[in-house]
mmCIF file of N, CA and C in Angstrom:
data_model
loop_
_atom_site.group_PDB
_atom_site.id
_atom_site.type_symbol
_atom_site.label_atom_id
_atom_site.label_comp_id
_atom_site.label_asym_id
_atom_site.label_seq_id
_atom_site.Cartn_x
_atom_site.Cartn_y
_atom_site.Cartn_z
ATOM 1 N N ALA A 67 47.292 145.300 68.363
ATOM 2 C CA ALA A 67 47.749 144.061 68.971
ATOM 3 C C ALA A 67 47.924 143.014 67.906
ATOM 4 N N CYS A 68 48.882 142.195 68.081
ATOM 5 C CA CYS A 68 49.196 141.135 67.129
ATOM 6 C C CYS A 68 48.389 139.895 67.488
ATOM 7 N N SER A 69 47.739 139.313 66.503
ATOM 8 C CA SER A 69 46.924 138.145 66.780
ATOM 9 C C SER A 69 47.718 136.855 66.626
ATOM 10 N N SER A 70 48.929 136.945 66.121
ATOM 11 C CA SER A 70 49.756 135.760 65.908
ATOM 12 C C SER A 70 50.339 135.282 67.235
ATOM 13 N N THR A 71 50.433 133.972 67.368
ATOM 14 C CA THR A 71 51.048 133.410 68.575
ATOM 15 C C THR A 71 52.510 133.074 68.339
ATOM 16 N N ASP A 72 52.974 133.220 67.093
ATOM 17 C CA ASP A 72 54.379 132.952 66.783
ATOM 18 C C ASP A 72 55.243 134.067 67.341
ATOM 19 N N PRO A 73 56.320 133.718 68.039
ATOM 20 C CA PRO A 73 57.199 134.779 68.530
ATOM 21 C C PRO A 73 57.919 135.444 67.355
ATOM 22 N N ALA A 74 58.175 136.727 67.490
ATOM 23 C CA ALA A 74 58.903 137.444 66.443
ATOM 24 C C ALA A 74 60.344 136.935 66.409
ATOM 25 N N PRO A 75 60.934 136.868 65.214
ATOM 26 C CA PRO A 75 62.330 136.445 65.160
ATOM 27 C C PRO A 75 63.219 137.444 65.894
ATOM 28 N N ARG A 76 64.287 136.954 66.500
ATOM 29 C CA ARG A 76 65.202 137.832 67.203
ATOM 30 C C ARG A 76 66.040 138.585 66.171
ATOM 31 N N ALA A 77 66.084 139.894 66.302
ATOM 32 C CA ALA A 77 66.809 140.715 65.331
ATOM 33 C C ALA A 77 68.302 140.706 65.614
ATOM 34 N N ASP A 78 69.090 140.665 64.526
ATOM 35 C CA ASP A 78 70.538 140.809 64.631
ATOM 36 C C ASP A 78 70.912 142.273 64.765
ATOM 37 N N SER A 79 70.058 143.146 64.218
ATOM 38 C CA SER A 79 70.322 144.581 64.281
ATOM 39 C C SER A 79 69.010 145.354 64.168
ATOM 40 N N GLU A 80 69.089 146.641 64.507
ATOM 41 C CA GLU A 80 67.940 147.536 64.387
ATOM 42 C C GLU A 80 68.342 148.729 63.536
ATOM 43 N N VAL A 81 67.393 149.207 62.731
ATOM 44 C CA VAL A 81 67.634 150.352 61.866
ATOM 45 C C VAL A 81 66.496 151.339 62.076
ATOM 46 N N GLU A 82 66.839 152.595 62.349
ATOM 47 C CA GLU A 82 65.843 153.660 62.486
ATOM 48 C C GLU A 82 65.568 154.229 61.097
ATOM 49 N N VAL A 83 64.290 154.321 60.740
ATOM 50 C CA VAL A 83 63.883 154.855 59.449
ATOM 51 C C VAL A 83 62.877 155.977 59.700
ATOM 52 N N ILE A 84 63.175 157.145 59.146
ATOM 53 C CA ILE A 84 62.276 158.294 59.245
ATOM 54 C C ILE A 84 61.447 158.349 57.970
ATOM 55 N N MET A 85 60.129 158.419 58.138
ATOM 56 C CA MET A 85 59.218 158.579 57.004
ATOM 57 C C MET A 85 58.871 160.065 56.921
ATOM 58 N N THR A 86 59.249 160.687 55.805
ATOM 59 C CA THR A 86 58.825 162.059 55.554
ATOM 60 C C THR A 86 57.813 161.978 54.423
ATOM 61 N N ASP A 87 57.241 163.084 54.042
ATOM 62 C CA ASP A 87 56.265 162.988 52.969
ATOM 63 C C ASP A 87 56.976 162.689 51.651
ATOM 64 N N ASN A 88 56.786 161.443 51.210
ATOM 65 C CA ASN A 88 57.307 160.866 49.976
ATOM 66 C C ASN A 88 58.790 160.510 49.997
ATOM 67 N N ALA A 89 59.330 160.183 51.185
ATOM 68 C CA ALA A 89 60.711 159.680 51.256
ATOM 69 C C ALA A 89 60.916 158.869 52.532
ATOM 70 N N PHE A 90 61.817 157.903 52.431
ATOM 71 C CA PHE A 90 62.335 157.197 53.595
ATOM 72 C C PHE A 90 63.761 157.691 53.797
ATOM 73 N N GLU A 91 64.152 157.932 55.032
ATOM 74 C CA GLU A 91 65.540 158.317 55.321
ATOM 75 C C GLU A 91 66.088 157.334 56.336
ATOM 76 N N PRO A 92 67.184 156.634 56.032
ATOM 77 C CA PRO A 92 67.965 156.691 54.786
ATOM 78 C C PRO A 92 67.263 155.945 53.648
ATOM 79 N N SER A 93 67.739 156.199 52.445
ATOM 80 C CA SER A 93 67.116 155.596 51.269
ATOM 81 C C SER A 93 67.835 154.331 50.815
ATOM 82 N N GLU A 94 68.949 153.984 51.472
ATOM 83 C CA GLU A 94 69.696 152.775 51.118
ATOM 84 C C GLU A 94 70.229 152.116 52.377
ATOM 85 N N PHE A 95 70.226 150.784 52.371
ATOM 86 C CA PHE A 95 70.770 149.981 53.468
ATOM 87 C C PHE A 95 71.584 148.851 52.874
ATOM 88 N N ALA A 96 72.501 148.311 53.651
ATOM 89 C CA ALA A 96 73.245 147.118 53.244
ATOM 90 C C ALA A 96 73.184 146.120 54.389
ATOM 91 N N VAL A 97 72.836 144.870 54.063
ATOM 92 C CA VAL A 97 72.779 143.802 55.043
ATOM 93 C C VAL A 97 73.431 142.561 54.447
ATOM 94 N N VAL A 98 73.627 141.568 55.305
ATOM 95 C CA VAL A 98 74.224 140.300 54.876
ATOM 96 C C VAL A 98 73.114 139.254 54.813
ATOM 97 N N ALA A 99 73.152 138.380 53.807
ATOM 98 C CA ALA A 99 72.159 137.308 53.691
ATOM 99 C C ALA A 99 72.103 136.528 54.995
ATOM 100 N N GLY A 100 70.897 136.258 55.455
ATOM 101 C CA GLY A 100 70.689 135.554 56.711
ATOM 102 C C GLY A 100 70.461 136.478 57.887
ATOM 103 N N GLU A 101 70.727 137.781 57.705
ATOM 104 C CA GLU A 101 70.574 138.751 58.791
ATOM 105 C C GLU A 101 69.096 139.085 59.017
ATOM 106 N N THR A 102 68.722 139.198 60.279
ATOM 107 C CA THR A 102 67.377 139.620 60.657
ATOM 108 C C THR A 102 67.477 141.039 61.204
ATOM 109 N N VAL A 103 66.681 141.942 60.611
ATOM 110 C CA VAL A 103 66.732 143.359 60.967
ATOM 111 C C VAL A 103 65.358 143.822 61.434
ATOM 112 N N THR A 104 65.332 144.568 62.534
ATOM 113 C CA THR A 104 64.109 145.243 62.955
ATOM 114 C C THR A 104 64.201 146.682 62.477
ATOM 115 N N PHE A 105 63.265 147.065 61.617
ATOM 116 C CA PHE A 105 63.174 148.437 61.134
ATOM 117 C C PHE A 105 62.219 149.183 62.053
ATOM 118 N N LYS A 106 62.685 150.292 62.623
ATOM 119 C CA LYS A 106 61.868 151.127 63.499
ATOM 120 C C LYS A 106 61.494 152.378 62.719
ATOM 121 N N PHE A 107 60.231 152.432 62.301
ATOM 122 C CA PHE A 107 59.745 153.525 61.475
ATOM 123 C C PHE A 107 59.124 154.621 62.335
ATOM 124 N N SER A 108 59.462 155.877 62.029
ATOM 125 C CA SER A 108 58.852 157.044 62.662
ATOM 126 C C SER A 108 58.307 157.924 61.552
ATOM 127 N N ASN A 109 57.014 158.207 61.585
ATOM 128 C CA ASN A 109 56.395 159.035 60.561
ATOM 129 C C ASN A 109 56.439 160.498 61.006
ATOM 130 N N SER A 110 57.382 161.255 60.430
ATOM 131 C CA SER A 110 57.483 162.681 60.750
ATOM 132 C C SER A 110 56.766 163.538 59.712
ATOM 133 N N GLY A 111 56.071 162.884 58.778
ATOM 134 C CA GLY A 111 55.347 163.613 57.744
ATOM 135 C C GLY A 111 53.957 164.021 58.200
ATOM 136 N N THR A 112 53.214 164.599 57.276
ATOM 137 C CA THR A 112 51.857 165.051 57.566
ATOM 138 C C THR A 112 50.810 164.082 57.028
ATOM 139 N N LEU A 113 51.248 163.031 56.334
ATOM 140 C CA LEU A 113 50.344 162.054 55.729
ATOM 141 C C LEU A 113 50.611 160.667 56.313
ATOM 142 N N ALA A 114 49.621 159.778 56.238
ATOM 143 C CA ALA A 114 49.831 158.378 56.604
ATOM 144 C C ALA A 114 50.766 157.742 55.575
ATOM 145 N N HIS A 115 51.639 156.873 56.038
ATOM 146 C CA HIS A 115 52.559 156.148 55.160
ATOM 147 C C HIS A 115 52.536 154.686 55.535
ATOM 148 N N ASP A 116 52.826 153.846 54.536
ATOM 149 C CA ASP A 116 52.984 152.440 54.856
ATOM 150 C C ASP A 116 54.389 152.014 54.477
ATOM 151 N N ALA A 117 54.778 150.881 55.004
ATOM 152 C CA ALA A 117 56.074 150.300 54.678
ATOM 153 C C ALA A 117 55.817 148.851 54.316
ATOM 154 N N PHE A 118 56.238 148.465 53.119
ATOM 155 C CA PHE A 118 56.104 147.092 52.652
ATOM 156 C C PHE A 118 57.476 146.625 52.206
ATOM 157 N N ILE A 119 57.894 145.458 52.684
ATOM 158 C CA ILE A 119 59.211 144.909 52.362
ATOM 159 C C ILE A 119 59.048 143.752 51.390
ATOM 160 N N GLY A 120 59.787 143.821 50.272
ATOM 161 C CA GLY A 120 59.762 142.745 49.286
ATOM 162 C C GLY A 120 60.592 143.115 48.076
ATOM 163 N N ASP A 121 60.769 142.150 47.174
ATOM 164 C CA ASP A 121 61.541 142.452 45.959
ATOM 165 C C ASP A 121 60.661 143.247 44.987
ATOM 166 N N ALA A 122 61.213 143.585 43.828
ATOM 167 C CA ALA A 122 60.491 144.447 42.878
ATOM 168 C C ALA A 122 59.151 143.837 42.474
ATOM 169 N N ALA A 123 59.109 142.517 42.238
ATOM 170 C CA ALA A 123 57.857 141.861 41.847
ATOM 171 C C ALA A 123 56.843 141.924 42.985
ATOM 172 N N ASP A 124 57.308 141.712 44.218
ATOM 173 C CA ASP A 124 56.425 141.817 45.384
ATOM 174 C C ASP A 124 55.864 143.229 45.503
ATOM 175 N N GLN A 125 56.723 144.241 45.265
ATOM 176 C CA GLN A 125 56.281 145.637 45.358
ATOM 177 C C GLN A 125 55.181 145.920 44.336
ATOM 178 N N GLU A 126 55.374 145.421 43.111
ATOM 179 C CA GLU A 126 54.373 145.654 42.067
ATOM 180 C C GLU A 126 53.051 144.985 42.446
ATOM 181 N N GLU A 127 53.118 143.747 42.925
ATOM 182 C CA GLU A 127 51.904 143.026 43.318
ATOM 183 C C GLU A 127 51.199 143.723 44.490
ATOM 184 N N HIS A 128 51.985 144.154 45.481
ATOM 185 C CA HIS A 128 51.400 144.835 46.637
ATOM 186 C C HIS A 128 50.765 146.161 46.212
ATOM 187 N N GLY A 129 51.462 146.898 45.342
ATOM 188 C CA GLY A 129 50.919 148.164 44.849
ATOM 189 C C GLY A 129 49.607 147.966 44.116
ATOM 190 N N GLN A 130 49.517 146.909 43.302
ATOM 191 C CA GLN A 130 48.279 146.630 42.573
ATOM 192 C C GLN A 130 47.156 146.256 43.533
ATOM 193 N N SER A 131 47.491 145.491 44.578
ATOM 194 C CA SER A 131 46.451 145.107 45.538
ATOM 195 C C SER A 131 45.975 146.333 46.322
ATOM 196 N N MET A 132 46.891 147.266 46.595
ATOM 197 C CA MET A 132 46.505 148.499 47.282
ATOM 198 C C MET A 132 45.631 149.344 46.366
ATOM 199 N N ASP A 133 45.993 149.433 45.061
ATOM 200 C CA ASP A 133 45.219 150.217 44.106
ATOM 201 C C ASP A 133 43.814 149.667 43.944
ATOM 202 N N SER A 134 43.675 148.340 44.001
ATOM 203 C CA SER A 134 42.370 147.726 43.762
ATOM 204 C C SER A 134 41.513 147.666 45.023
ATOM 205 N N SER A 135 42.093 148.027 46.158
ATOM 206 C CA SER A 135 41.337 148.017 47.408
ATOM 207 C C SER A 135 40.616 149.346 47.560
ATOM 208 N N GLU A 136 39.296 149.320 47.375
ATOM 209 C CA GLU A 136 38.530 150.560 47.476
ATOM 210 C C GLU A 136 38.481 151.059 48.916
ATOM 211 N N ASP A 137 38.478 150.141 49.865
ATOM 212 C CA ASP A 137 38.437 150.509 51.275
ATOM 213 C C ASP A 137 39.829 150.315 51.860
ATOM 214 N N MET A 138 40.638 151.383 51.882
ATOM 215 C CA MET A 138 42.021 151.276 52.358
ATOM 216 C C MET A 138 42.065 150.815 53.811
ATOM 217 N N GLU A 139 41.062 151.180 54.599
ATOM 218 C CA GLU A 139 41.042 150.755 55.998
ATOM 219 C C GLU A 139 40.888 149.246 56.098
ATOM 220 N N GLY A 140 40.241 148.646 55.090
ATOM 221 C CA GLY A 140 40.019 147.208 55.110
ATOM 222 C C GLY A 140 41.198 146.412 54.593
ATOM 223 N N HIS A 141 42.193 147.091 54.031
ATOM 224 C CA HIS A 141 43.364 146.400 53.491
ATOM 225 C C HIS A 141 44.252 145.951 54.644
ATOM 226 N N ASN A 142 44.653 144.690 54.641
ATOM 227 C CA ASN A 142 45.443 144.149 55.745
ATOM 228 C C ASN A 142 46.858 144.699 55.716
ATOM 229 N N MET A 143 47.144 145.609 56.650
ATOM 230 C CA MET A 143 48.477 146.204 56.729
ATOM 231 C C MET A 143 49.171 145.823 58.019
ATOM 232 N N ASP A 144 48.540 145.005 58.842
ATOM 233 C CA ASP A 144 49.149 144.631 60.115
ATOM 234 C C ASP A 144 49.768 143.247 59.999
ATOM 235 N N GLY A 145 50.998 143.141 60.471
ATOM 236 C CA GLY A 145 51.659 141.850 60.456
ATOM 237 C C GLY A 145 52.299 141.573 59.112
ATOM 238 N N GLY A 146 52.947 140.448 59.012
ATOM 239 C CA GLY A 146 53.619 140.094 57.777
ATOM 240 C C GLY A 146 54.735 141.071 57.471
ATOM 241 N N ASP A 147 54.796 141.515 56.232
ATOM 242 C CA ASP A 147 55.876 142.379 55.781
ATOM 243 C C ASP A 147 55.421 143.810 55.539
ATOM 244 N N ALA A 148 54.286 144.217 56.120
ATOM 245 C CA ALA A 148 53.751 145.558 55.866
ATOM 246 C C ALA A 148 53.126 146.153 57.118
ATOM 247 N N LEU A 149 53.166 147.478 57.198
ATOM 248 C CA LEU A 149 52.448 148.179 58.255
ATOM 249 C C LEU A 149 52.095 149.578 57.800
ATOM 250 N N LEU A 150 51.068 150.148 58.424
ATOM 251 C CA LEU A 150 50.593 151.497 58.128
ATOM 252 C C LEU A 150 50.853 152.357 59.357
ATOM 253 N N ILE A 151 51.453 153.535 59.145
ATOM 254 C CA ILE A 151 51.803 154.417 60.256
ATOM 255 C C ILE A 151 51.229 155.805 60.009
ATOM 256 N N GLU A 152 50.440 156.256 60.952
ATOM 257 C CA GLU A 152 49.824 157.578 60.877
ATOM 258 C C GLU A 152 50.863 158.655 61.236
ATOM 259 N N PRO A 153 50.628 159.928 60.843
ATOM 260 C CA PRO A 153 51.564 161.010 61.188
ATOM 261 C C PRO A 153 51.826 161.067 62.694
ATOM 262 N N GLY A 154 53.086 161.212 63.061
ATOM 263 C CA GLY A 154 53.480 161.301 64.466
ATOM 264 C C GLY A 154 53.577 159.962 65.175
ATOM 265 N N GLU A 155 53.230 158.868 64.494
ATOM 266 C CA GLU A 155 53.253 157.541 65.097
ATOM 267 C C GLU A 155 54.532 156.796 64.714
ATOM 268 N N THR A 156 54.744 155.662 65.371
ATOM 269 C CA THR A 156 55.889 154.808 65.081
ATOM 270 C C THR A 156 55.412 153.368 64.911
ATOM 271 N N GLY A 157 56.253 152.546 64.326
ATOM 272 C CA GLY A 157 55.946 151.131 64.170
ATOM 273 C C GLY A 157 57.201 150.366 63.810
ATOM 274 N N GLU A 158 57.137 149.052 63.928
ATOM 275 C CA GLU A 158 58.299 148.201 63.665
ATOM 276 C C GLU A 158 57.933 147.056 62.739
ATOM 277 N N LEU A 159 58.889 146.687 61.900
ATOM 278 C CA LEU A 159 58.824 145.473 61.089
ATOM 279 C C LEU A 159 60.142 144.737 61.277
ATOM 280 N N THR A 160 60.070 143.436 61.515
ATOM 281 C CA THR A 160 61.274 142.623 61.594
ATOM 282 C C THR A 160 61.273 141.698 60.389
ATOM 283 N N TYR A 161 62.400 141.681 59.675
ATOM 284 C CA TYR A 161 62.482 140.957 58.406
ATOM 285 C C TYR A 161 63.819 140.228 58.335
ATOM 286 N N THR A 162 63.776 138.975 57.883
ATOM 287 C CA THR A 162 65.004 138.200 57.670
ATOM 288 C C THR A 162 65.308 138.198 56.179
ATOM 289 N N PHE A 163 66.493 138.668 55.831
ATOM 290 C CA PHE A 163 66.943 138.734 54.439
ATOM 291 C C PHE A 163 67.614 137.408 54.106
ATOM 292 N N GLU A 164 66.895 136.558 53.380
ATOM 293 C CA GLU A 164 67.336 135.183 53.197
ATOM 294 C C GLU A 164 68.364 134.971 52.110
ATOM 295 N N LYS A 165 68.372 135.808 51.064
ATOM 296 C CA LYS A 165 69.320 135.582 49.971
ATOM 297 C C LYS A 165 69.820 136.907 49.414
ATOM 298 N N ALA A 166 70.949 136.835 48.725
ATOM 299 C CA ALA A 166 71.568 138.031 48.147
ATOM 300 C C ALA A 166 70.668 138.624 47.064
ATOM 301 N N GLY A 167 70.761 139.927 46.906
ATOM 302 C CA GLY A 167 69.972 140.643 45.909
ATOM 303 C C GLY A 167 69.436 141.930 46.506
ATOM 304 N N ASP A 168 68.586 142.609 45.754
ATOM 305 C CA ASP A 168 67.996 143.857 46.232
ATOM 306 C C ASP A 168 66.580 143.618 46.727
ATOM 307 N N ILE A 169 66.297 144.141 47.901
ATOM 308 C CA ILE A 169 64.964 144.127 48.482
ATOM 309 C C ILE A 169 64.571 145.599 48.643
ATOM 310 N N ILE A 170 63.292 145.873 48.497
ATOM 311 C CA ILE A 170 62.807 147.256 48.547
ATOM 312 C C ILE A 170 61.838 147.419 49.713
ATOM 313 N N ILE A 171 61.957 148.557 50.385
ATOM 314 C CA ILE A 171 60.932 148.980 51.340
ATOM 315 C C ILE A 171 60.174 150.088 50.625
ATOM 316 N N GLY A 172 58.884 149.887 50.399
ATOM 317 C CA GLY A 172 58.110 150.858 49.641
ATOM 318 C C GLY A 172 56.866 151.309 50.367
ATOM 319 N N CYS A 173 56.462 152.558 50.098
ATOM 320 C CA CYS A 173 55.195 153.099 50.596
ATOM 321 C C CYS A 173 54.216 153.089 49.435
ATOM 322 N N HIS A 174 53.072 152.444 49.644
ATOM 323 C CA HIS A 174 52.088 152.313 48.571
ATOM 324 C C HIS A 174 50.802 153.082 48.838
ATOM 325 N N GLN A 175 50.899 154.144 49.643
ATOM 326 C CA GLN A 175 49.770 155.055 49.729
ATOM 327 C C GLN A 175 49.658 155.728 48.357
ATOM 328 N N PRO A 176 48.475 156.179 47.956
ATOM 329 C CA PRO A 176 48.289 156.680 46.589
ATOM 330 C C PRO A 176 49.351 157.696 46.152
ATOM 331 N N GLY A 177 50.100 157.319 45.101
ATOM 332 C CA GLY A 177 51.096 158.192 44.491
ATOM 333 C C GLY A 177 52.457 158.214 45.163
ATOM 334 N N HIS A 178 52.606 157.659 46.348
ATOM 335 C CA HIS A 178 53.871 157.771 47.083
ATOM 336 C C HIS A 178 54.992 156.938 46.450
ATOM 337 N N TYR A 179 54.723 155.674 46.119
ATOM 338 C CA TYR A 179 55.759 154.816 45.529
ATOM 339 C C TYR A 179 56.215 155.404 44.195
ATOM 340 N N GLU A 180 55.232 155.860 43.413
ATOM 341 C CA GLU A 180 55.539 156.444 42.106
ATOM 342 C C GLU A 180 56.370 157.716 42.252
ATOM 343 N N ALA A 181 56.219 158.426 43.374
ATOM 344 C CA ALA A 181 56.987 159.644 43.629
ATOM 345 C C ALA A 181 58.376 159.328 44.192
ATOM 346 N N GLY A 182 58.675 158.048 44.369
ATOM 347 C CA GLY A 182 60.018 157.661 44.815
ATOM 348 C C GLY A 182 60.122 157.321 46.288
ATOM 349 N N MET A 183 58.996 157.068 46.965
ATOM 350 C CA MET A 183 59.064 156.752 48.392
ATOM 351 C C MET A 183 59.411 155.272 48.553
ATOM 352 N N LYS A 184 60.734 155.014 48.511
ATOM 353 C CA LYS A 184 61.236 153.659 48.667
ATOM 354 C C LYS A 184 62.672 153.701 49.137
ATOM 355 N N SER A 185 63.086 152.629 49.782
ATOM 356 C CA SER A 185 64.484 152.434 50.170
ATOM 357 C C SER A 185 64.934 151.105 49.584
ATOM 358 N N THR A 186 66.176 151.053 49.172
ATOM 359 C CA THR A 186 66.732 149.826 48.633
ATOM 360 C C THR A 186 67.633 149.184 49.687
ATOM 361 N N VAL A 187 67.412 147.897 49.921
ATOM 362 C CA VAL A 187 68.252 147.130 50.833
ATOM 363 C C VAL A 187 69.080 146.194 49.971
ATOM 364 N N THR A 188 70.391 146.390 49.972
ATOM 365 C CA THR A 188 71.294 145.544 49.216
ATOM 366 C C THR A 188 71.750 144.411 50.120
ATOM 367 N N VAL A 189 71.405 143.177 49.718
ATOM 368 C CA VAL A 189 71.741 141.990 50.505
ATOM 369 C C VAL A 189 72.918 141.297 49.840
ATOM 370 N N SER A 190 74.011 141.124 50.600
ATOM 371 C CA SER A 190 75.190 140.470 50.013
ATOM 372 C C SER A 190 75.483 139.153 50.711
#
């Protein structure tokens, strides 16, 4: 359950994303600056995966915070720009792409991002 009282932004579009072990499908998206997208994640893999949305610097910072968190269960993955999805489960993130450039959706479970589990969102 979400503890925030702020209503979620209304999405301009929805994108289905399949999480397999160490990949997001599709691996590339294109959106327009100002567009709000709801990503609907389905974990068809055998491992838990997370999805974090941000630019390359955000991904590095998030990855470091995940690495330094000894208790992964205690790491805040609900709300904001990140969520954790167990095998066979689904989840959603709604994100507004405010400016042109590349944004990344990355999985920061141990070794996954380094193995290439990311999607690039090209914002024009």
